[in-house]
Coordinates of C-alpha atoms in Angstrom, one line a residue:
Chain A
X1 CA -26.1 -30.3 47.6
X2 CA -25.8 -33.8 46.1
X3 CA -29.0 -33.4 44.1
X4 CA -27.9 -30.0 43.1
X5 CA -24.7 -31.2 41.6
X6 CA -26.5 -34.0 39.9
X7 CA -28.9 -31.4 38.4
X8 CA -25.8 -29.4 37.3
X9 CA -24.3 -32.4 35.6
X10 CA -27.5 -33.2 33.8
X11 CA -27.7 -29.6 32.6
X12 CA -24.1 -29.8 31.3
X13 CA -24.9 -33.0 29.5
X14 CA -28.0 -31.6 27.9
X15 CA -26.3 -28.3 26.9
X16 CA -23.1 -30.1 25.7
X17 CA -25.1 -32.2 23.2
X18 CA -27.3 -29.3 22.2
X19 CA -24.5 -26.9 21.6
X20 CA -22.4 -29.3 19.5
X21 CA -25.3 -30.7 17.5
X22 CA -25.7 -27.9 14.9
X23 CA -22.2 -28.7 13.5
X24 CA -23.0 -32.4 13.2
X25 CA -26.4 -31.9 11.6
X26 CA -25.0 -29.5 9.0
X27 CA -22.1 -31.8 8.3
X28 CA -24.3 -34.8 8.0
X29 CA -26.7 -33.2 5.6
X30 CA -24.3 -31.1 3.4
X31 CA -21.0 -33.0 3.8
X32 CA -21.3 -36.6 4.6
X33 CA -24.6 -37.5 2.9
X34 CA -23.5 -36.3 -0.6
X35 CA -20.2 -38.2 -0.3
X36 CA -21.9 -41.4 0.7
X37 CA -24.5 -40.9 -1.9
X38 CA -21.8 -40.5 -4.5
X39 CA -20.8 -44.1 -4.0
X40 CA -24.4 -45.2 -4.7
X41 CA -24.8 -43.0 -7.8
X42 CA -21.4 -44.2 -9.1
X43 CA -22.8 -47.7 -9.6
X44 CA -25.8 -46.5 -11.5
X45 CA -26.6 -45.1 -14.9
X46 CA -28.5 -41.9 -14.3
X47 CA -29.4 -38.8 -16.2
X48 CA -32.2 -36.1 -15.8
X49 CA -34.5 -38.0 -18.2
X50 CA -34.5 -41.5 -16.7
X51 CA -34.6 -43.3 -13.4
X52 CA -31.3 -44.5 -12.0
X53 CA -30.6 -48.1 -13.0
X54 CA -27.9 -50.3 -11.4
X55 CA -25.1 -51.0 -13.8
X56 CA -22.5 -52.5 -11.4
X57 CA -18.9 -51.6 -12.3
X58 CA -19.8 -50.5 -15.9
X59 CA -19.0 -46.8 -15.2
X60 CA -15.6 -47.7 -13.8
X61 CA -14.8 -50.1 -16.7
X62 CA -15.7 -47.4 -19.1
X63 CA -13.7 -44.9 -17.2
X64 CA -10.6 -47.0 -17.1
X65 CA -10.6 -47.0 -20.9
X66 CA -11.4 -43.3 -21.2
X67 CA -8.3 -41.3 -22.4
X68 CA -9.8 -38.1 -21.1
X69 CA -9.5 -39.5 -17.5
X70 CA -5.8 -40.3 -17.9
X71 CA -5.1 -37.0 -19.5
X72 CA -6.9 -35.2 -16.7
X73 CA -5.0 -37.2 -14.1
X74 CA -1.7 -36.4 -15.8
X75 CA -2.6 -32.7 -15.9
X76 CA -3.8 -32.6 -12.3
X77 CA -0.5 -34.2 -11.0
X78 CA 1.6 -32.0 -13.2
X79 CA -0.2 -28.8 -12.0
X80 CA -0.1 -30.0 -8.4
X81 CA 3.7 -30.7 -8.6
X82 CA 4.5 -27.4 -10.4
X83 CA 2.5 -25.5 -7.8
X84 CA 3.2 -27.2 -4.5
X85 CA 7.0 -27.8 -4.6
X86 CA 8.0 -24.2 -5.4
X87 CA 5.3 -22.9 -3.1
X88 CA 6.6 -24.8 -0.1
X89 CA 10.2 -24.0 -0.8
X90 CA 9.5 -20.2 -1.3
X91 CA 7.3 -20.2 1.8
X92 CA 10.0 -21.7 3.9
X93 CA 12.6 -19.3 2.7
X94 CA 10.2 -16.3 3.2
X95 CA 9.4 -17.5 6.7
X96 CA 13.1 -17.7 7.4
X97 CA 13.6 -14.1 6.4
X98 CA 10.5 -12.9 8.3
X99 CA 11.8 -14.8 11.4
X100 CA 14.8 -12.5 11.6
X101 CA 14.1 -10.3 14.6
X102 CA 16.4 -7.6 13.2
X103 CA 13.9 -6.7 10.6
X104 CA 11.7 -3.6 11.2
X105 CA 8.0 -3.5 10.5
X106 CA 7.1 -7.1 11.3
X107 CA 3.4 -6.6 11.1
X108 CA 3.7 -4.7 7.9
X109 CA 5.6 -7.4 6.0
X110 CA 3.4 -10.1 7.4
X111 CA 0.3 -8.3 6.3
X112 CA 1.7 -7.7 2.8
X113 CA 2.5 -11.4 2.2
X114 CA -1.0 -12.3 3.3
X115 CA -2.7 -10.0 0.8
X116 CA -2.8 -12.4 -2.1
X117 CA -4.6 -14.9 -0.1
X118 CA -7.7 -12.7 0.5
X119 CA -8.4 -12.5 -3.3
X120 CA -10.8 -14.8 -5.0
X121 CA -9.6 -17.4 -7.4
X122 CA -11.8 -15.8 -10.0
X123 CA -10.1 -12.4 -9.8
X124 CA -6.7 -14.1 -9.7
X125 CA -7.5 -16.0 -12.9
X126 CA -8.7 -12.9 -14.7
X127 CA -5.6 -10.9 -13.8
X128 CA -3.1 -13.6 -14.6
X129 CA -5.0 -14.6 -17.7
X130 CA -4.5 -11.0 -18.9
X131 CA -0.9 -10.7 -17.8
X132 CA 0.0 -13.9 -19.6
X133 CA -2.1 -13.1 -22.6
X134 CA -0.6 -14.2 -25.9
X135 CA -0.8 -11.0 -27.9
X136 CA -1.2 -8.1 -25.4
X137 CA 0.1 -9.6 -22.1
X138 CA 2.7 -7.9 -20.1
X139 CA 4.8 -11.1 -19.6
X140 CA 5.1 -11.8 -23.3
X141 CA 6.0 -8.2 -24.0
X142 CA 8.8 -8.5 -21.4
X143 CA 9.9 -11.7 -23.0
X144 CA 10.1 -10.0 -26.4
X145 CA 12.1 -7.1 -24.9
X146 CA 14.5 -9.5 -23.3
X147 CA 15.0 -11.2 -26.7
X148 CA 12.9 -14.4 -26.1
X149 CA 10.1 -15.7 -28.2
X150 CA 6.7 -14.9 -26.8
X151 CA 4.8 -17.9 -25.4
X152 CA 1.3 -19.0 -26.1
X153 CA 0.7 -19.6 -22.4
X154 CA -2.9 -20.8 -22.5
X155 CA -2.7 -23.0 -25.5
X156 CA 0.5 -24.9 -24.7
X157 CA 0.3 -28.0 -22.4
X158 CA 3.3 -27.3 -20.2
X159 CA 3.0 -23.5 -20.3
X160 CA -0.7 -23.6 -19.3
X161 CA 0.2 -25.8 -16.3
X162 CA 3.0 -23.3 -15.4
X163 CA 0.5 -20.5 -15.6
X164 CA -2.1 -22.2 -13.4
X165 CA 0.7 -23.1 -11.0
X166 CA 1.8 -19.5 -10.8
X167 CA -1.7 -18.5 -9.8
X168 CA -1.8 -21.1 -7.0
X169 CA 1.7 -20.1 -5.9
X170 CA 0.9 -16.4 -5.9
X171 CA -2.2 -17.0 -3.8
X172 CA -0.9 -19.4 -1.2
X173 CA 2.8 -18.8 -0.6
X174 CA 2.4 -16.0 1.8
X175 CA -0.2 -17.8 3.8
X176 CA 2.0 -20.9 4.1
X177 CA 5.0 -18.7 5.0
X178 CA 3.0 -17.3 8.0
X179 CA 2.2 -20.8 9.1
X180 CA 5.9 -21.8 8.9
X181 CA 6.8 -18.6 10.7
X182 CA 4.6 -19.4 13.6
X183 CA 6.2 -22.8 13.8
X184 CA 9.7 -21.3 13.5
X185 CA 9.1 -18.9 16.4
X186 CA 8.6 -21.9 18.8
X187 CA 12.0 -23.4 17.9
X188 CA 14.2 -22.9 21.0
X189 CA 16.8 -20.2 20.6
X190 CA 19.5 -22.3 22.4
X191 CA 19.6 -24.7 19.4
X192 CA 20.7 -21.8 17.2
X193 CA 23.2 -20.5 19.8
X194 CA 24.8 -23.8 20.1
X195 CA 25.1 -24.2 16.3
X196 CA 26.5 -20.6 16.1
X197 CA 29.3 -21.6 18.6
X198 CA 30.1 -24.6 16.4
X199 CA 30.5 -22.2 13.5
X200 CA 27.6 -23.6 11.5
X201 CA 26.5 -21.3 8.7
X202 CA 23.0 -19.8 8.5
X203 CA 22.1 -22.1 5.7
X204 CA 23.3 -25.2 7.7
X205 CA 21.3 -24.0 10.7
X206 CA 18.2 -23.7 8.5
X207 CA 18.7 -27.2 7.1
X208 CA 19.7 -29.0 10.3
X209 CA 17.8 -27.2 12.9
X210 CA 14.8 -25.3 11.5
X211 CA 13.5 -27.9 9.0
X212 CA 13.6 -30.9 11.4
X213 CA 12.1 -28.7 14.2
X214 CA 9.1 -27.6 12.2
X215 CA 8.6 -30.9 10.3
X216 CA 5.1 -31.6 11.7
X217 CA 4.0 -28.2 10.3
X218 CA 5.5 -29.0 6.9
X219 CA 3.7 -32.4 6.9
X220 CA 0.5 -30.6 7.7
X221 CA 0.8 -28.1 4.9
X222 CA 1.9 -30.8 2.4
X223 CA -1.2 -32.8 3.2
X224 CA -3.5 -29.8 3.0
X225 CA -1.9 -28.7 -0.4
X226 CA -2.3 -32.3 -1.7
X227 CA -6.0 -32.5 -0.7
X228 CA -6.7 -29.0 -2.2
X229 CA -4.3 -29.3 -5.2
X230 CA -5.6 -32.6 -6.5
X231 CA -9.1 -31.1 -6.6
X232 CA -8.0 -28.0 -8.5
X233 CA -10.9 -26.7 -10.5
X234 CA -11.6 -22.9 -10.4
X235 CA -8.3 -21.7 -12.0
X236 CA -8.5 -24.0 -15.1
X237 CA -12.2 -23.4 -15.4
X238 CA -11.8 -19.6 -15.6
X239 CA -8.7 -19.8 -17.8
X240 CA -10.8 -21.7 -20.3
X241 CA -13.4 -18.9 -20.3
X242 CA -16.1 -21.0 -22.1
X243 CA -16.8 -24.3 -20.6
X244 CA -15.5 -27.3 -18.6
X245 CA -13.2 -28.7 -21.3
X246 CA -10.0 -27.2 -19.9
X247 CA -8.7 -25.7 -23.1
X248 CA -9.2 -26.3 -26.8
X249 CA -7.2 -29.6 -26.7
X250 CA -8.1 -30.4 -23.0
X251 CA -4.5 -29.4 -22.3
X252 CA -5.4 -28.2 -18.8
X253 CA -8.4 -30.4 -18.1
X254 CA -8.2 -31.6 -14.5
X255 CA -10.0 -34.5 -12.8
X256 CA -12.5 -32.2 -11.0
X257 CA -13.1 -30.3 -14.2
X258 CA -13.8 -33.6 -16.1
X259 CA -16.2 -34.6 -13.3
X260 CA -18.0 -31.2 -13.8
X261 CA -18.1 -31.7 -17.5
X262 CA -19.7 -35.1 -17.3
X263 CA -22.1 -34.1 -14.5
X264 CA -23.3 -30.7 -15.4
X265 CA -22.8 -30.3 -19.1
X266 CA -23.4 -34.0 -20.2
X267 CA -25.7 -34.8 -17.3
X268 CA -24.2 -38.2 -16.8
X269 CA -24.6 -38.3 -13.1
X270 CA -23.4 -41.9 -12.7
X271 CA -20.3 -41.5 -14.8
X272 CA -19.5 -38.2 -13.1
X273 CA -19.9 -39.8 -9.7
X274 CA -17.5 -42.6 -10.7
X275 CA -15.0 -40.0 -11.5
X276 CA -15.5 -38.5 -8.1
X277 CA -14.9 -41.9 -6.5
X278 CA -11.7 -42.4 -8.4
X279 CA -10.5 -38.9 -7.4
X280 CA -11.4 -39.6 -3.8
X281 CA -9.3 -42.8 -3.9
X282 CA -6.4 -40.9 -5.5
X283 CA -6.6 -38.1 -2.9
X284 CA -6.6 -40.5 0.0
X285 CA -3.8 -42.8 -1.2
X286 CA -1.7 -39.9 -2.3
X287 CA -2.1 -38.1 1.0
X288 CA -0.9 -41.3 2.7
X289 CA 2.1 -41.6 0.4
X290 CA 3.0 -38.0 0.9
X291 CA 2.7 -38.4 4.6
X292 CA 5.1 -41.4 4.6
X293 CA 7.6 -39.6 2.3
X294 CA 7.7 -36.4 4.3
X295 CA 7.9 -38.3 7.5
X296 CA 11.0 -40.1 6.2
X297 CA 12.9 -36.9 5.4
X298 CA 15.2 -36.3 8.3
X299 CA 18.2 -34.1 8.3
Chain B
X1 CA 47.2 -0.9 21.0
X2 CA 47.4 -2.6 17.7
X3 CA 45.6 -5.5 19.1
X4 CA 42.7 -3.3 20.2
X5 CA 42.5 -1.7 16.7
X6 CA 42.4 -5.1 15.1
X7 CA 39.6 -6.2 17.4
X8 CA 37.7 -3.0 16.6
X9 CA 38.2 -3.4 12.9
X10 CA 37.0 -7.0 13.1
X11 CA 33.9 -5.7 15.0
X12 CA 33.3 -3.1 12.3
X13 CA 33.6 -5.7 9.6
X14 CA 31.1 -8.0 11.3
X15 CA 28.6 -5.2 11.8
X16 CA 29.1 -4.3 8.2
X17 CA 28.3 -7.9 7.3
X18 CA 25.1 -8.0 9.3
X19 CA 24.1 -4.7 7.8
X20 CA 24.7 -6.2 4.3
X21 CA 22.6 -9.2 5.2
X22 CA 19.9 -7.0 6.6
X23 CA 19.9 -4.9 3.4
X24 CA 19.6 -8.0 1.3
X25 CA 16.7 -9.1 3.4
X26 CA 14.9 -5.8 2.8
X27 CA 15.5 -6.2 -0.9
X28 CA 14.0 -9.7 -0.9
X29 CA 11.0 -8.5 1.2
X30 CA 10.5 -5.5 -1.1
X31 CA 10.4 -7.8 -4.1
X32 CA 8.0 -10.1 -2.5
X33 CA 5.8 -7.1 -1.5
X34 CA 5.9 -5.9 -5.1
X35 CA 4.8 -9.3 -6.4
X36 CA 2.0 -9.5 -3.8
X37 CA 0.6 -6.1 -4.6
X38 CA 1.2 -5.8 -8.3
X39 CA -1.8 -7.8 -9.5
X40 CA -4.1 -5.6 -7.6
X41 CA -2.6 -2.5 -9.0
X42 CA -2.7 -4.1 -12.4
X43 CA -6.5 -4.7 -12.1
X44 CA -6.9 -1.0 -11.6
X45 CA -4.5 -0.1 -14.5
X46 CA -6.4 -2.3 -17.0
X47 CA -9.9 -1.3 -15.8
X48 CA -9.0 2.4 -15.9
X49 CA -7.6 2.3 -19.4
X50 CA -9.3 1.9 -22.8
X51 CA -8.5 -1.1 -25.0
X52 CA -6.3 1.0 -27.2
X53 CA -4.0 1.8 -24.3
X54 CA -4.0 -1.7 -23.0
X55 CA -3.0 -3.1 -26.4
X56 CA -0.2 -0.6 -27.0
X57 CA 3.4 -1.7 -26.9
X58 CA 4.9 -1.0 -24.4
X59 CA 1.6 -1.6 -22.5
X60 CA 0.2 1.2 -20.3
X61 CA 1.5 0.8 -16.8
X62 CA -0.2 3.8 -15.1
X63 CA -3.9 4.1 -14.4
X64 CA -5.9 5.9 -17.0
X65 CA -9.1 8.0 -16.8
X66 CA -11.5 5.4 -18.0
X67 CA -12.5 3.7 -14.8
X68 CA -16.0 5.1 -14.5
X69 CA -16.6 4.4 -18.2
X70 CA -15.6 0.7 -17.5
X71 CA -17.9 0.6 -14.5
X72 CA -20.7 1.9 -16.6
X73 CA -20.0 -0.8 -19.2
X74 CA -20.0 -3.5 -16.6
X75 CA -23.3 -2.2 -15.3
X76 CA -24.8 -2.4 -18.7
X77 CA -24.1 -6.2 -18.8
X78 CA -24.8 -6.9 -15.1
X79 CA -26.0 -4.3 -12.6
X80 CA -23.0 -4.9 -10.4
X81 CA -24.7 -3.5 -7.3
X82 CA -26.9 -6.6 -7.2
X83 CA -24.1 -9.2 -6.8
X84 CA -22.3 -6.9 -4.4
X85 CA -25.4 -6.8 -2.1
X86 CA -26.0 -10.5 -2.5
X87 CA -22.4 -11.3 -1.6
X88 CA -22.5 -9.0 1.3
X89 CA -25.7 -10.7 2.6
X90 CA -24.4 -14.2 2.1
X91 CA -21.0 -13.5 3.6
X92 CA -22.4 -11.7 6.6
X93 CA -24.9 -14.4 7.4
X94 CA -22.3 -17.1 7.0
X95 CA -19.8 -15.2 9.2
X96 CA -22.3 -14.5 12.0
X97 CA -23.5 -18.1 11.9
X98 CA -20.1 -19.6 11.9
X99 CA -19.0 -17.4 14.9
X100 CA -22.2 -18.3 16.8
X101 CA -22.1 -22.1 16.2
X102 CA -18.3 -22.4 16.5
X103 CA -18.1 -20.6 19.8
X104 CA -21.1 -22.4 21.2
X105 CA -19.7 -25.8 20.2
X106 CA -16.2 -24.8 21.2
X107 CA -17.5 -23.8 24.7
X108 CA -19.2 -27.2 25.0
X109 CA -16.1 -29.1 24.0
X110 CA -13.8 -27.0 26.2
X111 CA -15.9 -26.6 29.4
X112 CA -18.9 -28.8 29.6
X113 CA -18.9 -32.5 30.6
X114 CA -21.1 -34.7 28.4
X115 CA -20.9 -38.3 27.2
X116 CA -18.8 -38.8 24.0
X117 CA -17.2 -35.4 24.3
X118 CA -13.7 -36.6 23.2
X119 CA -14.9 -38.9 20.6
X120 CA -17.1 -36.3 19.0
X121 CA -14.3 -33.8 19.0
X122 CA -12.0 -36.2 17.2
X123 CA -14.8 -36.7 14.7
X124 CA -14.9 -32.9 14.1
X125 CA -11.2 -33.0 13.4
X126 CA -11.6 -35.9 11.0
X127 CA -14.2 -34.1 9.0
X128 CA -11.6 -31.5 8.0
X129 CA -9.9 -34.2 6.0
X130 CA -13.0 -35.2 4.0
X131 CA -12.9 -33.9 0.4
X132 CA -16.5 -32.7 0.5
X133 CA -16.2 -31.0 -2.9
X134 CA -16.3 -34.5 -4.4
X135 CA -19.9 -35.1 -3.4
X136 CA -21.0 -32.2 -5.7
X137 CA -23.2 -34.4 -8.0
X138 CA -25.5 -35.7 -5.2
X139 CA -25.2 -32.4 -3.5
X140 CA -26.7 -30.7 -6.5
X141 CA -29.4 -33.3 -6.9
X142 CA -30.3 -32.9 -3.2
X143 CA -30.5 -29.1 -3.4
X144 CA -32.6 -29.4 -6.5
X145 CA -35.0 -31.8 -4.7
X146 CA -35.2 -29.3 -1.8
X147 CA -36.1 -26.6 -4.3
X148 CA -33.2 -24.5 -3.3
X149 CA -31.3 -24.2 -6.6
X150 CA -30.9 -20.6 -7.7
X151 CA -31.6 -19.2 -4.2
X152 CA -29.2 -17.5 -1.9
X153 CA -30.2 -20.0 0.7
X154 CA -28.5 -22.8 -1.2
X155 CA -25.2 -20.9 -0.9
X156 CA -25.7 -20.0 2.8
X157 CA -26.9 -23.3 4.3
X158 CA -23.8 -25.4 3.7
X159 CA -21.6 -22.7 5.2
X160 CA -23.4 -22.3 8.5
X161 CA -20.9 -24.2 10.4
X162 CA -17.2 -24.9 10.1
X163 CA -15.0 -27.7 11.6
X164 CA -12.0 -25.5 11.7
X165 CA -14.0 -22.9 13.6
X166 CA -15.2 -25.4 16.2
X167 CA -11.6 -26.7 16.6
X168 CA -10.1 -23.2 16.9
X169 CA -12.7 -21.9 19.3
X170 CA -12.4 -24.9 21.6
X171 CA -8.6 -24.3 21.8
X172 CA -9.2 -20.6 22.5
X173 CA -11.9 -21.1 25.1
X174 CA -10.0 -23.9 26.9
X175 CA -7.0 -21.6 27.4
X176 CA -8.7 -18.2 27.5
X177 CA -11.5 -18.7 30.0
X178 CA -10.6 -19.7 33.6
X179 CA -12.6 -22.5 35.1
X180 CA -12.9 -20.6 38.4
X181 CA -14.9 -17.9 36.6
X182 CA -17.3 -20.4 35.2
X183 CA -17.7 -22.2 38.6
X184 CA -18.4 -18.9 40.3
X185 CA -21.1 -18.0 37.8
X186 CA -22.6 -21.5 38.4
X187 CA -22.7 -21.0 42.1
X188 CA -24.6 -17.7 41.4
X189 CA -27.1 -19.8 39.5
X190 CA -26.2 -18.8 35.9
X191 CA -27.4 -21.2 33.2
X192 CA -24.9 -22.6 30.7
X193 CA -26.1 -20.3 28.0
X194 CA -25.8 -17.4 30.4
X195 CA -22.2 -18.4 31.1
X196 CA -21.6 -18.6 27.3
X197 CA -23.1 -15.2 26.7
X198 CA -21.7 -13.2 29.7
X199 CA -18.4 -14.8 30.4
X200 CA -17.1 -16.9 27.5
X201 CA -18.0 -14.5 24.6
X202 CA -16.6 -11.3 26.1
X203 CA -13.3 -13.0 26.9
X204 CA -12.7 -14.5 23.4
X205 CA -14.4 -11.8 21.3
X206 CA -11.2 -10.7 19.4
X207 CA -10.4 -14.3 18.3
X208 CA -14.1 -14.9 17.5
X209 CA -14.0 -11.8 15.4
X210 CA -11.1 -13.1 13.3
X211 CA -13.0 -16.4 12.8
X212 CA -15.9 -14.3 11.5
X213 CA -13.6 -12.6 9.2
X214 CA -12.3 -15.8 7.8
X215 CA -15.8 -17.0 7.3
X216 CA -16.7 -13.8 5.5
X217 CA -13.8 -14.1 3.2
X218 CA -14.4 -17.7 2.4
X219 CA -18.1 -17.0 1.6
X220 CA -17.3 -13.9 -0.4
X221 CA -14.8 -15.8 -2.5
X222 CA -16.8 -19.1 -2.8
X223 CA -17.1 -20.0 -6.4
X224 CA -17.7 -23.7 -7.3
X225 CA -21.1 -24.2 -5.7
X226 CA -22.5 -20.6 -6.4
X227 CA -21.6 -21.1 -10.0
X228 CA -23.7 -24.2 -10.3
X229 CA -26.6 -23.1 -8.1
X230 CA -27.1 -19.4 -9.0
X231 CA -28.2 -19.0 -12.6
X232 CA -30.2 -15.8 -12.9
X233 CA -28.6 -12.4 -12.6
X234 CA -30.7 -11.2 -9.6
X235 CA -29.2 -14.0 -7.5
X236 CA -25.5 -13.8 -8.7
X237 CA -22.8 -13.4 -6.1
X238 CA -19.8 -11.3 -7.2
X239 CA -17.7 -14.3 -8.2
X240 CA -20.4 -15.7 -10.4
X241 CA -20.9 -12.2 -11.9
X242 CA -17.2 -11.8 -12.7
X243 CA -17.2 -15.3 -14.3
X244 CA -20.2 -14.2 -16.4
X245 CA -18.3 -11.1 -17.6
X246 CA -15.4 -13.3 -18.6
X247 CA -17.4 -15.7 -20.7
X248 CA -19.5 -13.0 -22.3
X249 CA -16.6 -10.7 -23.1
X250 CA -13.6 -12.9 -23.5
X251 CA -11.5 -10.4 -25.2
X252 CA -12.4 -7.1 -23.5
X253 CA -10.1 -7.2 -20.6
X254 CA -11.0 -3.8 -19.2
X255 CA -14.6 -5.0 -18.6
X256 CA -13.4 -8.3 -17.0
X257 CA -10.8 -6.5 -14.8
X258 CA -13.3 -3.9 -13.7
X259 CA -15.6 -6.7 -12.5
X260 CA -12.6 -8.4 -10.7
X261 CA -11.6 -5.1 -9.2
X262 CA -15.1 -4.3 -7.9
X263 CA -15.3 -7.8 -6.4
X264 CA -11.9 -7.4 -4.7
X265 CA -12.1 -3.8 -3.4
X266 CA -14.4 -4.6 -0.4
X267 CA -12.0 -7.3 0.7
X268 CA -9.0 -4.9 0.4
X269 CA -10.8 -2.3 2.6
X270 CA -11.7 -5.0 5.1
X271 CA -8.1 -6.3 5.1
X272 CA -6.7 -2.8 5.6
X273 CA -8.8 -2.4 8.7
X274 CA -7.9 -5.7 10.3
X275 CA -4.7 -7.0 8.7
X276 CA -2.9 -7.3 12.1
X277 CA -5.7 -9.5 13.5
X278 CA -5.8 -11.6 10.5
X279 CA -2.1 -12.3 10.5
X280 CA -2.4 -13.2 14.2
X281 CA -5.3 -15.5 13.3
X282 CA -3.4 -17.4 10.6
X283 CA -0.4 -17.8 12.8
X284 CA -2.4 -18.8 15.9
X285 CA -4.4 -21.4 13.9
X286 CA -1.0 -22.8 12.7
X287 CA 0.6 -23.3 16.1
X288 CA -2.4 -25.2 17.3
X289 CA -2.9 -27.1 14.1

């Protein structure tokens, strides 16, 4: 019996390591290695026609004086802010509506709000690019009908950021709403009943009970949207239609797009990796800052 | 008497108010539903109309009769069946592999005792925070050294496993498979893999199915890496093909939209079949996350 259980333990140990190893192998090769290697490449000058040579901090010094980087950083933050703040607010409000048990067709409404999320960024960018087209777009036609001047969405700086933000908001709001809804459903009903007795309005209940109760979930989504949003790439790429520049005057060039441009159209591997390192540092520090800010917000 | 009437009228009023609130909520939900669905409808409107109708003022808002013509035009540029088959292949392999490896690892983390189990699991969680897209330059160089550029394998390999899947399946198996069942099977002499196959998988099949669905969607919609890797039309996935239509025909929206529509329809059909499970999946992932 004793040897038997020992044998069992040994087999568990072996199987445990065997069953979990595929994940770690794939992550090490395709996830971790490239990231670590980026830090090595970033300190070298390297293109397809020559061997990598060590240049120390040269890439970074050059980068700090490169206006295109600062423009890309400004654009990235502007797009991130324009997309994530409304997205989170709308998602919270939508989740609040969906959470009302009196509404019929729960599954139907939940499915409908999730539909945008199954679409590819490419398809989204094509559709919104057309809807917001300067000459024949539906939105500009509506603006004209309502007596406003049509907007050259793609070619303006702010307007192109708004357009990209709308694509992100459209695709992710329903998804986030379902996440908030799941969290809201685990808020104890008694809290609302007590507030109801105190005569608190629905809005006050939302601000003073719901929000604080689901705060961990909000923090989670804010961090995820920061990590994803600061790496935004596909929407501006497709909006441009031609290359990695991010518009004729780089008006919606983002940091990731700039990295792609340097890496895969100029073939400056070292310089592109330096951009990746800078973006990694931005993502990490900004995630931490966000975490601290959201954690501070209490009712 | 009067008091009773007053109470009743108050009651009527409050029920009126709740009905008003309810109606308002339906209006908001209806609006949200409209905005959610409209872009899909619009894809079809544009792809089924000719350029003249699209450029009219007011623009055409109902589908035309030109859809098959647009499909033929798309096929002249890229035979769209090829990317559709490629994407189907890539997404199916990725989905199956993610389900297999995630459930296997999830089973190990939930039910097997082995050294470093907790530490390794925390490591899995930590990998979700790593912005792996930022390693794209060396990633490309590595794939190029392995001779995998412009092969479907290059798109499949990095997607074989998923940290989220391992995490989710561990939570599911921990709560969904009773320890007694596993112990009983052990006493009968079942191997660990046998337990995995005959006890664990049947009890978590629905959730594992949703995981497969997420994997399928993610692979089908993947864009950044396929765009870099796949550069000849016989290897395009649908997203790369749509992008190609866009840069080749910047102004002809009916061709672009037809491509986008063809790339999206399979997902819409899939979604129609399993929407309820997907909603449950998103919400379940959220509670535990």
